[in-house]
Amino acid sequence: MRKRDILTPIGITLGFIMIMLAILTKGGSQGAITFLDVSSIFIVIGGLIASLMINFKMEQMKLARKVLKEAFRQNNQQLPELIKLFVRLSERARREGILALENELDEVDNPFIKKGVLLAVDGIEPEVINDIMNAEITAMEERHYKGRAIIEKAGEYAPAWGMIGTLVGLVLMLNNLQDPATLGPSMAVALLTTLYGTILANLVFIPMASKLEGKTEEEVFIKQIIIEGIIGVQSGQNPRILEEKLSAFLPSESKQIDEQEDESAFVEESVHEA
């Protein structure tokens, strides 16, 4: 089960809290009420949903809920664990043969790794494995893009619908110019739709789309490492060489931690031997 990404809800909640605190600081609870207008909410949310329904197919609209969930989850696959897995697979393949790797698949949760290992066990050429798995990566990127496009478009449409609501409010206000006392409150209400649309775009949709794009790039990066690992295992590379090759993908901080762990393990072994 994938872990929750707590930074997304924390960021959204913190943004709304800061806005509310700014309002309460200047206007108090009475001032905060003036920032709530149901008709403005209807214009922004209703117009936004209508635009998305026009822009996308039903299949893509159904993806919206799933895509939104992905913004609140994080990838469980850690690179150090992934490298250790391929080192273990390489050691067993050199010791017992490539066919023995089928028994290791019961402990592997990642379907992409399973598929690659099965292709290697079936004796598929490395070039063909590389092509097949890269084709799957390309298909995954396309799926992610189609889902993310809904969030990106929502970020584009929300401020526009906020402006439309403001124009509607201004027209209604200009029709009541005979009553000067209503001009100020009417103008304030007219501007609320722009506020709602801008907040939704810049606090929710645009940051969420950027996070989803980053998650896709991270997943592609990990899958490329998996391909390198599978081809290395199939070609019978020395486990230590394969480990060094895959470790090149690690950030410098992770490399330092791994080196420290290796040094500690070496010291413990030396003490036991002594």
Coordinates of C-alpha atoms in Angstrom, one line a residue, residues 87-213:
V87 CA 22.4 -7.1 -6.4
R88 CA 20.6 -10.1 -4.8
L89 CA 19.0 -11.1 -8.1
S90 CA 22.4 -10.9 -9.8
E91 CA 24.1 -13.0 -7.2
R92 CA 21.4 -15.7 -7.4
A93 CA 21.5 -15.7 -11.2
R94 CA 25.2 -16.2 -11.3
R95 CA 25.0 -18.9 -8.7
E96 CA 22.0 -20.8 -9.8
G97 CA 21.2 -19.6 -13.3
I98 CA 18.8 -17.1 -14.7
L99 CA 15.8 -19.5 -14.4
A100 CA 16.1 -19.4 -10.6
L101 CA 15.0 -15.8 -10.6
E102 CA 11.3 -16.9 -11.0
N103 CA 11.3 -18.0 -7.3
E104 CA 12.4 -14.5 -6.3
L105 CA 9.3 -12.9 -7.9
D106 CA 7.0 -13.8 -5.0
E107 CA 8.8 -11.3 -2.8
V108 CA 8.7 -8.5 -5.5
D109 CA 5.6 -6.1 -5.4
N110 CA 6.6 -4.0 -8.4
P111 CA 4.9 -5.3 -11.5
F112 CA 7.4 -3.5 -13.8
I113 CA 10.2 -5.4 -12.2
K114 CA 8.3 -8.7 -12.4
K115 CA 7.6 -8.2 -16.1
G116 CA 11.3 -7.4 -16.8
V117 CA 12.6 -10.4 -14.9
L118 CA 10.1 -12.7 -16.7
L119 CA 11.3 -11.4 -20.0
A120 CA 14.9 -12.0 -19.0
V121 CA 14.0 -15.5 -17.8
D122 CA 12.3 -16.3 -21.1
G123 CA 15.6 -15.5 -22.8
I124 CA 14.5 -12.4 -24.6
E125 CA 17.4 -10.4 -26.1
P126 CA 18.5 -7.3 -24.0
E127 CA 17.7 -4.9 -26.9
V128 CA 14.2 -6.3 -27.2
I129 CA 13.7 -6.1 -23.4
N130 CA 14.9 -2.5 -23.5
D131 CA 12.4 -1.7 -26.3
I132 CA 9.5 -3.4 -24.7
M133 CA 10.0 -1.8 -21.3
N134 CA 10.7 1.7 -22.8
A135 CA 7.5 1.4 -24.8
E136 CA 5.7 0.7 -21.5
I137 CA 7.3 3.8 -20.0
T138 CA 6.1 5.9 -23.0
A139 CA 2.6 4.6 -22.5
M140 CA 2.7 5.4 -18.8
E141 CA 3.9 9.0 -19.5
E142 CA 1.0 9.4 -22.0
R143 CA -1.6 8.2 -19.4
H144 CA -0.2 10.5 -16.8
Y145 CA -0.2 13.4 -19.2
K146 CA -3.9 12.9 -20.1
G147 CA -4.8 12.7 -16.4
R148 CA -2.6 15.7 -15.4
A149 CA -4.0 17.8 -18.3
I150 CA -7.4 18.0 -16.5
I151 CA -5.7 19.6 -13.4
E152 CA -3.6 21.9 -15.6
K153 CA -6.6 23.1 -17.5
A154 CA -8.5 23.7 -14.3
G155 CA -5.6 26.0 -13.3
E156 CA -6.0 27.9 -16.5
Y157 CA -9.8 28.1 -16.4
A158 CA -10.3 29.1 -12.7
P159 CA -8.9 32.7 -12.9
A160 CA -10.8 33.2 -16.2
W161 CA -14.1 32.2 -14.6
G162 CA -13.2 34.4 -11.7
M163 CA -12.9 37.3 -14.1
I164 CA -16.2 36.4 -15.8
G165 CA -17.9 36.5 -12.4
T166 CA -16.4 39.9 -11.7
L167 CA -17.7 41.2 -15.0
V168 CA -21.2 39.9 -14.2
G169 CA -21.0 41.6 -10.8
L170 CA -19.9 44.9 -12.4
V171 CA -22.7 44.9 -14.9
L172 CA -25.2 44.3 -12.0
M173 CA -23.5 47.1 -10.0
L174 CA -23.7 49.6 -12.9
N175 CA -27.4 48.9 -13.2
N176 CA -27.8 50.3 -9.7
L177 CA -25.9 53.5 -10.0
Q178 CA -28.9 55.5 -8.8
D179 CA -28.1 54.2 -5.3
P180 CA -24.5 55.3 -4.4
A181 CA -24.6 53.5 -1.1
T182 CA -24.6 50.1 -2.8
L183 CA -21.6 50.8 -5.0
G184 CA -18.9 49.8 -2.5
P185 CA -20.5 46.5 -1.3
S186 CA -21.4 45.6 -4.9
M187 CA -17.8 46.2 -6.1
A188 CA -16.5 44.0 -3.2
V189 CA -18.8 41.1 -4.1
A190 CA -17.9 41.5 -7.8
L191 CA -14.2 41.1 -7.0
L192 CA -14.7 38.0 -4.9
T193 CA -15.1 35.7 -7.9
T194 CA -11.6 36.8 -9.1
L195 CA -10.3 36.1 -5.7
Y196 CA -11.8 32.6 -5.6
G197 CA -10.6 31.7 -9.1
T198 CA -7.0 33.0 -8.4
I199 CA -6.8 31.1 -5.1
L200 CA -8.0 27.8 -6.6
A201 CA -5.6 28.2 -9.5
N202 CA -2.5 29.2 -7.5
L203 CA -3.0 27.3 -4.3
V204 CA -4.6 24.1 -5.6
F205 CA -4.6 23.3 -9.3
I206 CA -1.3 24.6 -10.6
P207 CA 0.9 23.4 -7.6
M208 CA -0.9 20.0 -7.8
A209 CA -0.3 19.7 -11.5
S210 CA 3.4 20.5 -11.0
K211 CA 3.6 17.9 -8.2
L212 CA 2.0 15.3 -10.5
E213 CA 4.5 16.1 -13.3

